[in-house]
Short mmCIF file of C-alpha atoms in Angstrom, two decimals:
data_model
loop_
_atom_site.label_atom_id
_atom_site.label_comp_id
_atom_site.label_asym_id
_atom_site.label_seq_id
_atom_site.Cartn_x
_atom_site.Cartn_y
_atom_site.Cartn_z
CA MET A 1 125.67 145.45 142.20
CA ARG A 2 123.95 146.06 139.34
CA SER A 3 121.74 143.65 137.26
CA LEU A 4 121.18 143.56 133.46
CA LEU A 5 118.85 141.67 131.36
CA VAL A 6 119.93 139.06 128.55
CA ALA A 7 117.22 138.70 126.03
CA LEU A 8 118.57 135.24 124.98
CA PRO A 9 116.53 135.25 121.54
CA PHE A 10 118.47 138.44 120.95
CA LEU A 11 121.72 136.38 119.98
CA VAL A 12 123.97 138.11 117.37
CA LEU A 13 126.49 135.56 115.92
CA THR A 14 129.35 137.13 113.80
CA GLU A 15 129.79 133.92 111.53
CA PRO A 16 127.63 131.90 109.51
CA VAL A 17 125.44 128.92 111.47
CA PHE A 18 124.90 126.43 108.98
CA ALA A 19 126.98 123.79 107.61
CA GLU A 20 126.91 123.30 104.03
CA GLY A 21 125.00 120.35 102.39
CA SER A 22 121.84 118.93 102.68
CA GLN A 23 119.76 115.63 102.53
CA GLY A 24 120.18 114.04 99.18
CA ASP A 25 118.05 111.08 97.55
CA LEU A 26 115.91 109.74 100.68
CA ALA A 27 114.65 106.16 101.15
CA VAL A 28 113.01 105.51 104.61
CA THR A 29 112.05 102.27 105.96
CA ILE A 30 109.71 102.58 108.52
CA TYR A 31 108.84 99.27 111.03
CA ASN A 32 105.91 99.04 113.39
CA ASN A 33 108.13 99.28 116.84
CA ASN A 34 109.19 102.57 116.64
CA ILE A 35 112.42 102.15 114.41
CA ALA A 36 113.49 103.15 110.97
CA LEU A 37 116.22 102.63 108.44
CA VAL A 38 117.25 105.93 106.64
CA GLN A 39 119.11 105.48 103.28
CA ASP A 40 120.72 108.96 102.19
CA ALA A 41 122.12 109.06 98.83
CA ARG A 42 124.67 112.04 98.63
CA THR A 43 127.36 113.29 96.30
CA LEU A 44 130.47 114.08 97.84
CA SER A 45 133.32 116.30 96.50
CA VAL A 46 136.33 114.77 98.01
CA PRO A 47 140.21 115.65 98.12
CA ALA A 48 142.82 112.71 97.65
CA GLY A 49 143.68 111.36 100.91
CA ARG A 50 142.21 111.92 104.34
CA SER A 51 139.18 114.63 104.95
CA ARG A 52 136.50 115.24 106.55
CA GLN A 53 132.91 115.22 105.44
CA GLU A 54 130.01 116.41 107.30
CA PHE A 55 126.46 115.22 106.98
CA PRO A 56 123.72 117.44 108.08
CA ASP A 57 120.24 116.88 108.75
CA VAL A 58 120.44 113.41 110.02
CA SER A 59 118.04 112.35 112.62
CA ALA A 60 118.81 113.80 116.26
CA GLN A 61 118.19 110.34 117.68
CA ILE A 62 120.45 108.55 114.97
CA ARG A 63 121.97 105.43 116.59
CA PRO A 64 125.40 106.00 115.58
CA GLU A 65 126.89 102.47 115.96
CA THR A 66 124.61 101.74 112.97
CA THR A 67 125.85 104.10 110.71
CA SER A 68 127.41 102.97 107.23
CA LEU A 69 128.67 104.80 104.45
CA SER A 70 129.02 103.31 101.01
CA GLY A 71 131.05 104.96 98.07
CA ALA A 72 133.65 103.90 95.29
CA GLY A 73 137.25 104.42 96.35
CA ILE A 74 136.55 105.87 100.05
CA ALA A 75 137.04 104.36 103.25
CA ILE A 76 135.81 105.35 106.60
CA VAL A 77 138.69 106.42 109.50
CA GLU A 78 136.32 107.90 111.74
CA GLN A 79 132.69 109.20 112.76
CA ASN A 80 131.45 111.76 115.10
CA PHE A 81 127.70 112.38 115.59
CA ASP A 82 127.48 116.02 117.03
CA TYR A 83 123.75 116.35 118.41
CA ASP A 84 124.55 119.07 120.88
CA LEU A 85 122.27 121.60 118.89
CA LEU A 86 122.52 125.38 118.91
CA SER A 87 120.02 127.63 121.21
CA PRO A 88 120.60 130.37 123.31
CA ASP A 89 121.27 128.25 126.74
CA LYS A 90 123.93 126.20 124.87
CA LEU A 91 125.51 129.00 123.46
CA MET A 92 125.89 130.53 127.02
CA GLU A 93 127.21 127.29 128.46
CA LYS A 94 129.49 126.63 125.69
CA ALA A 95 130.59 130.47 126.57
CA VAL A 96 131.44 129.64 130.19
CA GLY A 97 135.31 131.07 130.22
CA GLN A 98 134.89 133.10 127.17
CA THR A 99 134.79 136.86 126.52
CA ILE A 100 131.51 137.81 124.98
CA THR A 101 129.82 141.24 124.09
CA ILE A 102 126.99 143.05 125.97
CA VAL A 103 125.10 145.53 124.03
CA ARG A 104 122.63 147.74 126.01
CA THR A 105 120.11 150.31 124.38
CA ASN A 106 119.11 153.29 126.35
CA PRO A 107 115.24 153.45 126.23
CA ALA A 108 114.93 156.87 125.89
CA THR A 109 117.82 157.94 123.63
CA GLY A 110 118.21 154.55 121.51
CA ALA A 111 121.92 154.96 122.08
CA GLU A 112 123.95 151.67 122.43
CA THR A 113 126.60 151.12 124.59
CA ARG A 114 129.06 147.86 124.43
CA GLU A 115 130.90 146.11 127.14
CA GLN A 116 133.42 143.13 126.84
CA ALA A 117 132.39 140.26 129.42
CA ARG A 118 133.69 136.96 130.80
CA VAL A 119 130.99 134.20 131.00
CA LEU A 120 131.80 132.84 134.85
CA ALA A 121 128.75 130.42 135.09
CA ALA A 122 125.64 129.74 133.12
CA ASN A 123 123.87 126.92 135.37
CA GLY A 124 120.58 128.19 136.94
CA GLY A 125 121.53 131.76 135.81
CA ILE A 126 124.21 133.76 133.91
CA VAL A 127 127.05 135.49 135.89
CA LEU A 128 129.37 137.56 134.07
CA GLN A 129 132.40 139.66 134.98
CA ILE A 130 132.62 142.88 133.32
CA GLY A 131 136.03 144.56 134.12
CA THR A 132 136.21 144.38 137.88
CA ARG A 133 132.84 143.91 138.83
CA ILE A 134 130.68 140.68 138.80
CA GLU A 135 126.97 140.81 137.52
CA VAL A 136 124.08 138.39 137.37
CA LEU A 137 121.87 138.97 134.18
CA ARG A 138 118.28 138.77 135.21
CA ASP A 139 114.87 139.43 133.77
CA ASP A 140 114.01 143.31 134.53
CA GLY A 141 112.64 144.78 131.24
CA LEU A 142 115.46 146.23 129.90
CA PRO A 143 116.78 145.90 126.41
CA VAL A 144 120.27 143.81 126.10
CA ARG A 145 121.87 141.68 123.46
CA VAL A 146 124.39 139.33 123.55
CA VAL A 147 126.96 139.18 120.82
CA PHE A 148 129.03 136.11 120.37
CA ASP A 149 132.04 136.52 117.71
CA LYS A 150 131.83 132.20 116.59
CA VAL A 151 129.77 129.20 117.21
CA PRO A 152 131.29 126.61 119.30
CA GLU A 153 133.15 123.83 117.11
CA ASN A 154 130.53 120.92 118.52
CA LEU A 155 127.57 123.32 118.76
CA ARG A 156 125.47 122.54 115.17
CA ALA A 157 122.31 124.33 114.11
CA ARG A 158 121.36 121.00 112.68
CA PRO A 159 121.85 117.24 113.87
CA THR A 160 125.33 116.60 112.05
CA LEU A 161 127.20 113.30 111.52
CA SER A 162 130.79 114.25 110.38
CA VAL A 163 132.89 111.17 108.94
CA THR A 164 136.59 111.30 108.48
CA ILE A 165 137.32 109.31 105.12
CA GLU A 166 140.28 108.28 103.16
CA ALA A 167 139.63 108.91 99.18
CA ALA A 168 141.73 106.85 96.70
CA ARG A 169 141.62 110.04 94.60
CA ALA A 170 139.86 113.37 94.22
CA GLY A 171 136.48 114.26 92.38
CA SER A 172 132.87 113.60 92.97
CA VAL A 173 131.79 110.44 94.49
CA PRO A 174 128.17 109.09 94.96
CA THR A 175 127.75 107.87 98.24
CA ARG A 176 125.16 106.21 100.32
CA LEU A 177 124.69 106.74 104.07
CA SER A 178 122.48 104.40 105.96
CA TYR A 179 121.27 104.32 109.79
CA LEU A 180 118.73 103.26 111.89
CA THR A 181 116.97 105.85 114.11
CA PRO A 182 114.18 105.50 116.85
CA GLY A 183 111.54 108.20 116.89
CA LEU A 184 109.97 107.38 113.34
CA GLY A 185 107.31 104.97 113.42
CA TRP A 186 103.70 104.03 111.75
CA THR A 187 100.31 102.69 113.24
CA SER A 188 97.44 101.07 111.14
CA ASP A 189 93.83 102.62 111.69
CA TYR A 190 90.73 100.97 110.10
CA VAL A 191 87.28 102.96 109.71
CA MET A 192 84.60 100.13 109.21
CA LEU A 193 80.96 101.23 108.22
CA PHE A 194 78.59 98.18 109.03
CA ASP A 195 75.14 97.28 107.79
CA GLU A 196 73.45 95.01 109.54
CA LYS A 197 70.34 94.45 107.39
CA THR A 198 72.57 93.83 104.32
CA GLY A 199 75.26 91.72 106.15
CA ALA A 200 77.96 94.29 104.83
CA ALA A 201 80.60 96.20 105.64
CA ASP A 202 82.96 98.68 103.96
CA MET A 203 86.57 98.91 105.43
CA GLN A 204 89.20 101.81 105.06
CA GLY A 205 92.67 101.36 106.15
CA TRP A 206 95.02 104.31 107.03
CA VAL A 207 98.62 104.39 107.74
CA THR A 208 99.52 107.10 110.37
CA LEU A 209 103.20 107.89 110.21
CA THR A 210 104.50 109.89 113.34
CA ASN A 211 108.05 111.81 113.31
CA ASN A 212 109.89 112.78 116.62
CA THR A 213 113.57 112.45 115.20
CA GLY A 214 114.10 116.29 115.38
CA THR A 215 114.75 115.81 111.40
CA THR A 216 112.46 116.59 108.63
CA TYR A 217 112.86 113.94 105.94
CA THR A 218 111.87 115.52 102.24
CA ASN A 219 110.42 113.85 99.35
CA ALA A 220 111.46 110.28 100.73
CA ARG A 221 110.55 107.38 98.85
CA THR A 222 108.90 105.23 101.78
CA LEU A 223 108.37 101.76 102.75
CA LEU A 224 106.32 100.33 105.65
CA VAL A 225 107.06 97.11 107.10
CA ALA A 226 104.15 94.97 109.03
CA GLY A 227 105.61 92.83 111.63
CA ASN A 228 107.04 92.97 115.03
CA VAL A 229 110.61 93.38 114.27
CA GLY A 230 113.29 92.08 116.93
CA GLY A 231 114.94 95.32 118.87
CA GLY A 232 112.17 97.74 119.63
CA GLN A 233 109.26 98.19 121.56
CA ASN A 234 106.20 96.35 120.67
CA ARG A 235 103.34 98.75 120.63
CA PHE A 236 100.60 96.26 120.57
CA GLN A 237 101.05 94.40 123.56
CA ALA A 238 97.37 94.11 124.67
CA LEU A 239 94.77 93.65 121.78
CA GLY A 240 91.20 93.70 122.03
CA GLY A 241 90.17 91.98 118.84
CA ARG A 242 90.24 88.35 118.65
CA LEU A 243 91.52 85.82 115.72
CA ASP A 244 89.15 83.04 115.55
CA GLN A 245 90.96 81.35 112.98
CA ALA A 246 94.25 82.17 111.45
CA GLY A 247 94.43 82.41 107.94
CA THR A 248 96.47 80.22 105.50
CA GLU A 249 96.11 82.22 102.32
CA SER A 250 99.06 83.81 100.28
CA GLY A 251 98.64 87.10 98.28
CA THR A 252 100.91 89.13 95.93
CA ARG A 253 101.73 91.74 98.54
CA GLU A 254 105.63 91.61 98.54
CA ARG A 255 107.50 90.46 101.68
CA LEU A 256 110.64 90.92 103.35
CA GLY A 257 111.62 87.75 105.29
CA ASP A 258 108.74 87.12 107.48
CA TYR A 259 107.13 90.30 107.28
CA TYR A 260 104.81 92.43 104.71
CA LEU A 261 105.79 95.51 102.87
CA TYR A 262 103.42 98.46 102.18
CA PRO A 263 105.23 100.84 100.02
CA LEU A 264 103.57 104.44 99.76
CA ALA A 265 102.66 104.97 96.06
CA GLU A 266 104.32 108.34 95.96
CA ARG A 267 107.26 110.09 97.46
CA THR A 268 106.29 112.23 100.67
CA THR A 269 107.57 114.62 103.08
CA ILE A 270 107.85 113.39 106.68
CA ALA A 271 107.96 116.66 108.87
CA ASN A 272 109.45 116.73 112.21
CA ALA A 273 106.69 116.89 114.73
CA GLN A 274 103.98 115.85 112.48
CA GLN A 275 101.55 112.99 111.95
CA LYS A 276 100.41 112.00 108.54
CA GLN A 277 98.00 109.83 107.11
CA VAL A 278 97.94 107.99 104.17
CA SER A 279 95.34 105.57 102.98
CA PHE A 280 96.24 101.71 101.95
CA LEU A 281 93.10 99.68 102.00
CA ASP A 282 89.64 100.52 100.71
CA VAL A 283 87.12 97.60 100.28
CA LYS A 284 83.44 98.20 99.85
CA GLY A 285 80.93 95.59 100.68
CA ALA A 286 82.41 92.75 102.50
CA PRO A 287 80.56 90.38 103.93
CA ALA A 288 80.12 91.02 107.76
CA ARG A 289 77.72 89.80 110.55
CA LYS A 290 76.96 90.93 114.38
CA THR A 291 76.85 88.27 116.92
CA TYR A 292 76.27 88.44 120.60
CA GLU A 293 79.00 86.58 123.05
CA PHE A 294 79.07 86.15 126.83
CA VAL A 295 81.73 84.35 128.49
CA ASN A 296 81.53 82.87 131.69
CA GLY A 297 84.56 81.80 134.11
CA TRP A 298 84.93 78.56 135.85
CA LEU A 299 82.15 78.82 139.00
CA GLY A 300 81.23 82.28 137.96
CA SER A 301 77.72 83.14 139.37
CA ASN A 302 76.20 86.50 139.36
CA ASP A 303 73.18 87.82 140.84
CA THR A 304 72.70 90.71 138.59
CA PRO A 305 72.47 89.74 134.54
CA ARG A 306 75.25 90.82 132.89
CA SER A 307 75.30 92.37 129.40
CA ALA A 308 76.60 90.38 126.51
CA LEU A 309 79.18 91.59 124.25
CA SER A 310 78.24 92.81 120.80
CA VAL A 311 80.83 91.17 118.37
CA ILE A 312 81.12 92.09 114.47
CA LYS A 313 82.55 88.99 112.67
CA PHE A 314 84.01 88.93 109.24
CA SER A 315 87.09 87.51 107.21
CA THR A 316 90.14 88.69 105.37
CA SER A 317 89.68 86.02 102.88
CA LYS A 318 90.12 86.58 99.20
CA GLN A 319 86.89 85.01 98.37
CA GLY A 320 84.17 86.44 100.59
CA GLY A 321 86.56 88.86 102.69
CA LEU A 322 88.67 91.81 102.65
CA GLY A 323 91.46 89.77 100.59
CA ASP A 324 94.35 91.26 102.21
CA GLN A 325 96.87 90.82 105.35
CA LEU A 326 95.87 93.62 107.86
CA PRO A 327 98.77 95.04 109.98
CA ALA A 328 98.04 95.53 113.68
CA GLY A 329 96.17 98.37 114.56
CA THR A 330 92.52 99.82 115.67
CA ILE A 331 89.50 99.20 114.25
CA ARG A 332 86.73 101.52 114.62
CA VAL A 333 83.27 100.84 113.72
CA TYR A 334 80.34 103.09 112.44
CA ILE A 335 76.56 102.28 111.65
CA ARG A 336 74.36 104.41 110.10
CA ASP A 337 71.28 106.12 112.21
CA ALA A 338 67.68 106.55 111.16
CA ARG A 339 68.59 109.62 109.16
CA GLY A 340 71.33 107.84 107.24
CA ASP A 341 74.26 109.31 108.99
CA PRO A 342 77.33 107.28 110.10
CA GLN A 343 77.62 106.97 114.13
CA PHE A 344 80.30 105.50 116.19
CA ILE A 345 79.67 102.47 117.80
CA GLY A 346 82.98 100.91 119.23
CA GLU A 347 86.59 100.30 118.67
CA SER A 348 88.97 97.16 119.11
CA ARG A 349 92.50 96.65 118.41
CA ILE A 350 93.76 93.82 116.13
CA ASP A 351 97.34 91.99 115.92
CA HIS A 352 99.06 91.26 112.43
CA THR A 353 96.38 89.16 110.83
CA PRO A 354 97.21 86.90 108.05
CA MET A 355 94.93 86.59 104.76
CA GLY A 356 92.21 84.06 105.02
CA SER A 357 91.76 84.90 108.63
CA SER A 358 88.40 85.08 110.77
CA LEU A 359 87.98 88.04 113.14
CA ALA A 360 85.80 89.05 115.93
CA VAL A 361 85.79 92.53 116.65
CA PRO A 362 83.94 93.56 120.02
CA THR A 363 82.33 96.75 119.89
CA GLY A 364 80.75 97.18 123.27
CA ASP A 365 77.86 95.96 125.73
CA ALA A 366 74.73 95.08 124.38
CA PHE A 367 72.14 97.31 126.13
CA ASP A 368 68.98 95.14 125.67
CA VAL A 369 70.88 91.56 125.91
CA LYS A 370 71.64 90.19 129.22
CA VAL A 371 73.00 86.81 130.52
CA LYS A 372 72.52 85.87 134.35
CA THR A 373 74.48 82.65 135.47
CA VAL A 374 73.76 80.77 138.51
CA VAL A 375 75.45 77.89 140.02
CA GLU A 376 72.80 75.56 141.08
CA GLU A 377 74.61 72.47 142.35
CA ARG A 378 77.97 71.21 143.02
CA LYS A 379 78.86 68.09 144.72
CA ARG A 380 81.64 65.57 145.10
CA ILE A 381 81.23 62.38 143.12
CA SER A 382 84.26 60.64 143.92
CA ASP A 383 87.88 61.17 145.41
CA ARG A 384 88.91 63.08 142.35
CA ARG A 385 85.61 64.41 140.73
CA TRP A 386 83.13 66.92 141.06
CA GLN A 387 79.86 67.63 139.52
CA THR A 388 78.75 70.96 138.69
CA THR A 389 75.62 72.47 137.30
CA VAL A 390 75.43 75.57 136.09
CA ARG A 391 72.12 77.49 134.42
CA TYR A 392 72.51 80.55 132.06
CA THR A 393 69.44 82.87 131.62
CA VAL A 394 69.39 85.15 128.53
CA SER A 395 67.23 87.71 128.16
CA ASN A 396 66.52 89.98 125.25
CA ALA A 397 64.66 93.16 125.07
CA ARG A 398 65.04 93.89 121.36
CA PRO A 399 62.24 93.57 119.00
CA GLU A 400 63.85 91.01 116.84
CA PRO A 401 65.25 87.44 117.90
CA VAL A 402 68.84 87.38 118.44
CA THR A 403 71.46 84.31 118.88
CA VAL A 404 73.74 84.87 122.05
CA ASP A 405 77.19 82.55 122.00
CA VAL A 406 77.57 81.39 125.59
CA LEU A 407 80.94 80.35 126.46
CA GLN A 408 81.96 78.80 129.63
CA GLY A 409 85.89 79.01 130.27
CA GLY A 410 87.87 77.40 132.68
CA LEU A 411 87.24 73.40 131.23
CA TRP A 412 90.88 72.47 131.73
CA GLY A 413 92.14 68.79 131.56
CA ASP A 414 89.39 65.98 131.54
CA VAL A 415 86.09 67.41 131.49
CA ARG A 416 82.93 65.75 130.69
CA ILE A 417 79.78 67.41 130.07
CA PRO A 418 76.97 64.45 131.02
CA VAL A 419 73.97 66.87 130.82
CA GLN A 420 73.32 69.93 128.72
CA SER A 421 70.12 71.25 127.36
CA ILE A 422 71.38 72.60 124.16
CA PRO A 423 74.22 70.79 122.06
CA GLY A 424 77.55 72.63 122.42
CA ASN A 425 80.97 72.76 120.95
CA ARG A 426 84.32 72.83 122.55
CA VAL A 427 85.84 75.88 120.70
CA SER A 428 89.63 75.78 122.45
CA ALA A 429 91.25 73.83 125.17
CA ASP A 430 89.37 75.34 128.09
CA ARG A 431 86.41 76.45 126.71
CA MET A 432 82.77 75.33 125.47
CA GLU A 433 80.54 77.40 123.49
CA TRP A 434 76.46 77.15 123.07
CA LYS A 435 74.35 79.01 120.60
CA VAL A 436 71.29 80.29 122.25
CA PRO A 437 68.61 81.46 120.34
CA VAL A 438 66.35 83.93 122.07
CA LEU A 439 63.04 85.21 120.72
CA ALA A 440 62.10 88.59 120.65
CA ASN A 441 61.43 90.70 124.00
CA GLY A 442 61.80 86.97 125.13
CA THR A 443 64.19 84.90 127.51
CA ALA A 444 65.76 81.55 127.10
CA GLU A 445 67.64 79.06 129.22
CA LEU A 446 70.58 77.02 129.17
CA THR A 447 71.70 74.44 131.72
CA ALA A 448 74.82 72.23 131.75
CA THR A 449 76.48 69.96 133.77
CA PHE A 450 80.31 69.58 134.23
CA ASP A 451 82.14 66.74 135.37
CA THR A 452 85.53 67.60 136.51
CA ARG A 453 88.65 66.84 138.63
CA TYR A 454 88.43 70.24 140.34
#
């Protein structure tokens, strides 16, 4: 059995590949949950009665059931989405049972010979019948081309939606094609430059657009919707930042139902397999402060001191804050070193945050601030109640004093605190907080006795 090579990149077609037509005036609305609404305004030249119209360059991930086509004097009879895209492998698969032309070149003389071949199989390899013999194509370095007479009807060079319409009369009809597609999404990223000495921060917000739809959207009006719209995948299930207090302020930003809109100032091209970043927030000198936090679980006791968490706190209020709503995203924090160069110190993710909120963004464990907790005594004081005494020892190796917010969790139900060496505050249904001042290069202690039902 003879074998020959099909160099699949060298496929020759004897008719045009591309369908006529292209995208029109595009408007793209992109949601946080990996879904987008595409609205494509095109003018069709239609005959009277029934005709088939093709819309190339739609998303390769289009949800056909969400498609709508509007235009004066036309009605949709049927629509088909042809997503089998043209490629060498697909051409061979579609040619099974058909006749193709094999062109071989003599490496020594450059002479070409042509043979007609019938494709018998194209799964895991290409099997041909040439005359009375059967051949298997394989890569053995010989120059061979395959020539096809035409492109199969259901094989497209670009993702194409074909629509059968009924037109009242012939002529040019402005239409608008709308559909939903996954694969086109956006996220928010924030860069904060924090100055601990002045208690201020510069914040810049970036939108990152990601396009994996298989199609480029050219010169599109782009609108971003902030909020978790139903029907998609929430990308922000695990959150690192904490919303200490939800805001109650209203701003001038446009809303869509219960969501906020962030239109891009200029039209933009969102290329396939591309990430694009656009700035949407730039605030200088917003008030911010650094704190230390330590959270202890109920009956938590550690023989080795553990690091407190370094936290940056700030507001999104119009007065004394960023003055805007913050879409969910990641905040990356930088501070300047002794040479004045900004250095990265940590990051945290936040959820969608209303204006007027108080935010706490952890940046990492503090090197010099540690807390040791010891359950010193636990005794039953009645059939239903226990009394537990906990000692918290806070150490500070920094050359300046610090205040550490020590939080004790797990305090559900009827909890009384008959003894506490520093007055504390109940900050949530299960948590107490004490602000413990610690001198430079010093230690401080807090003791608290809890009267509980468990």
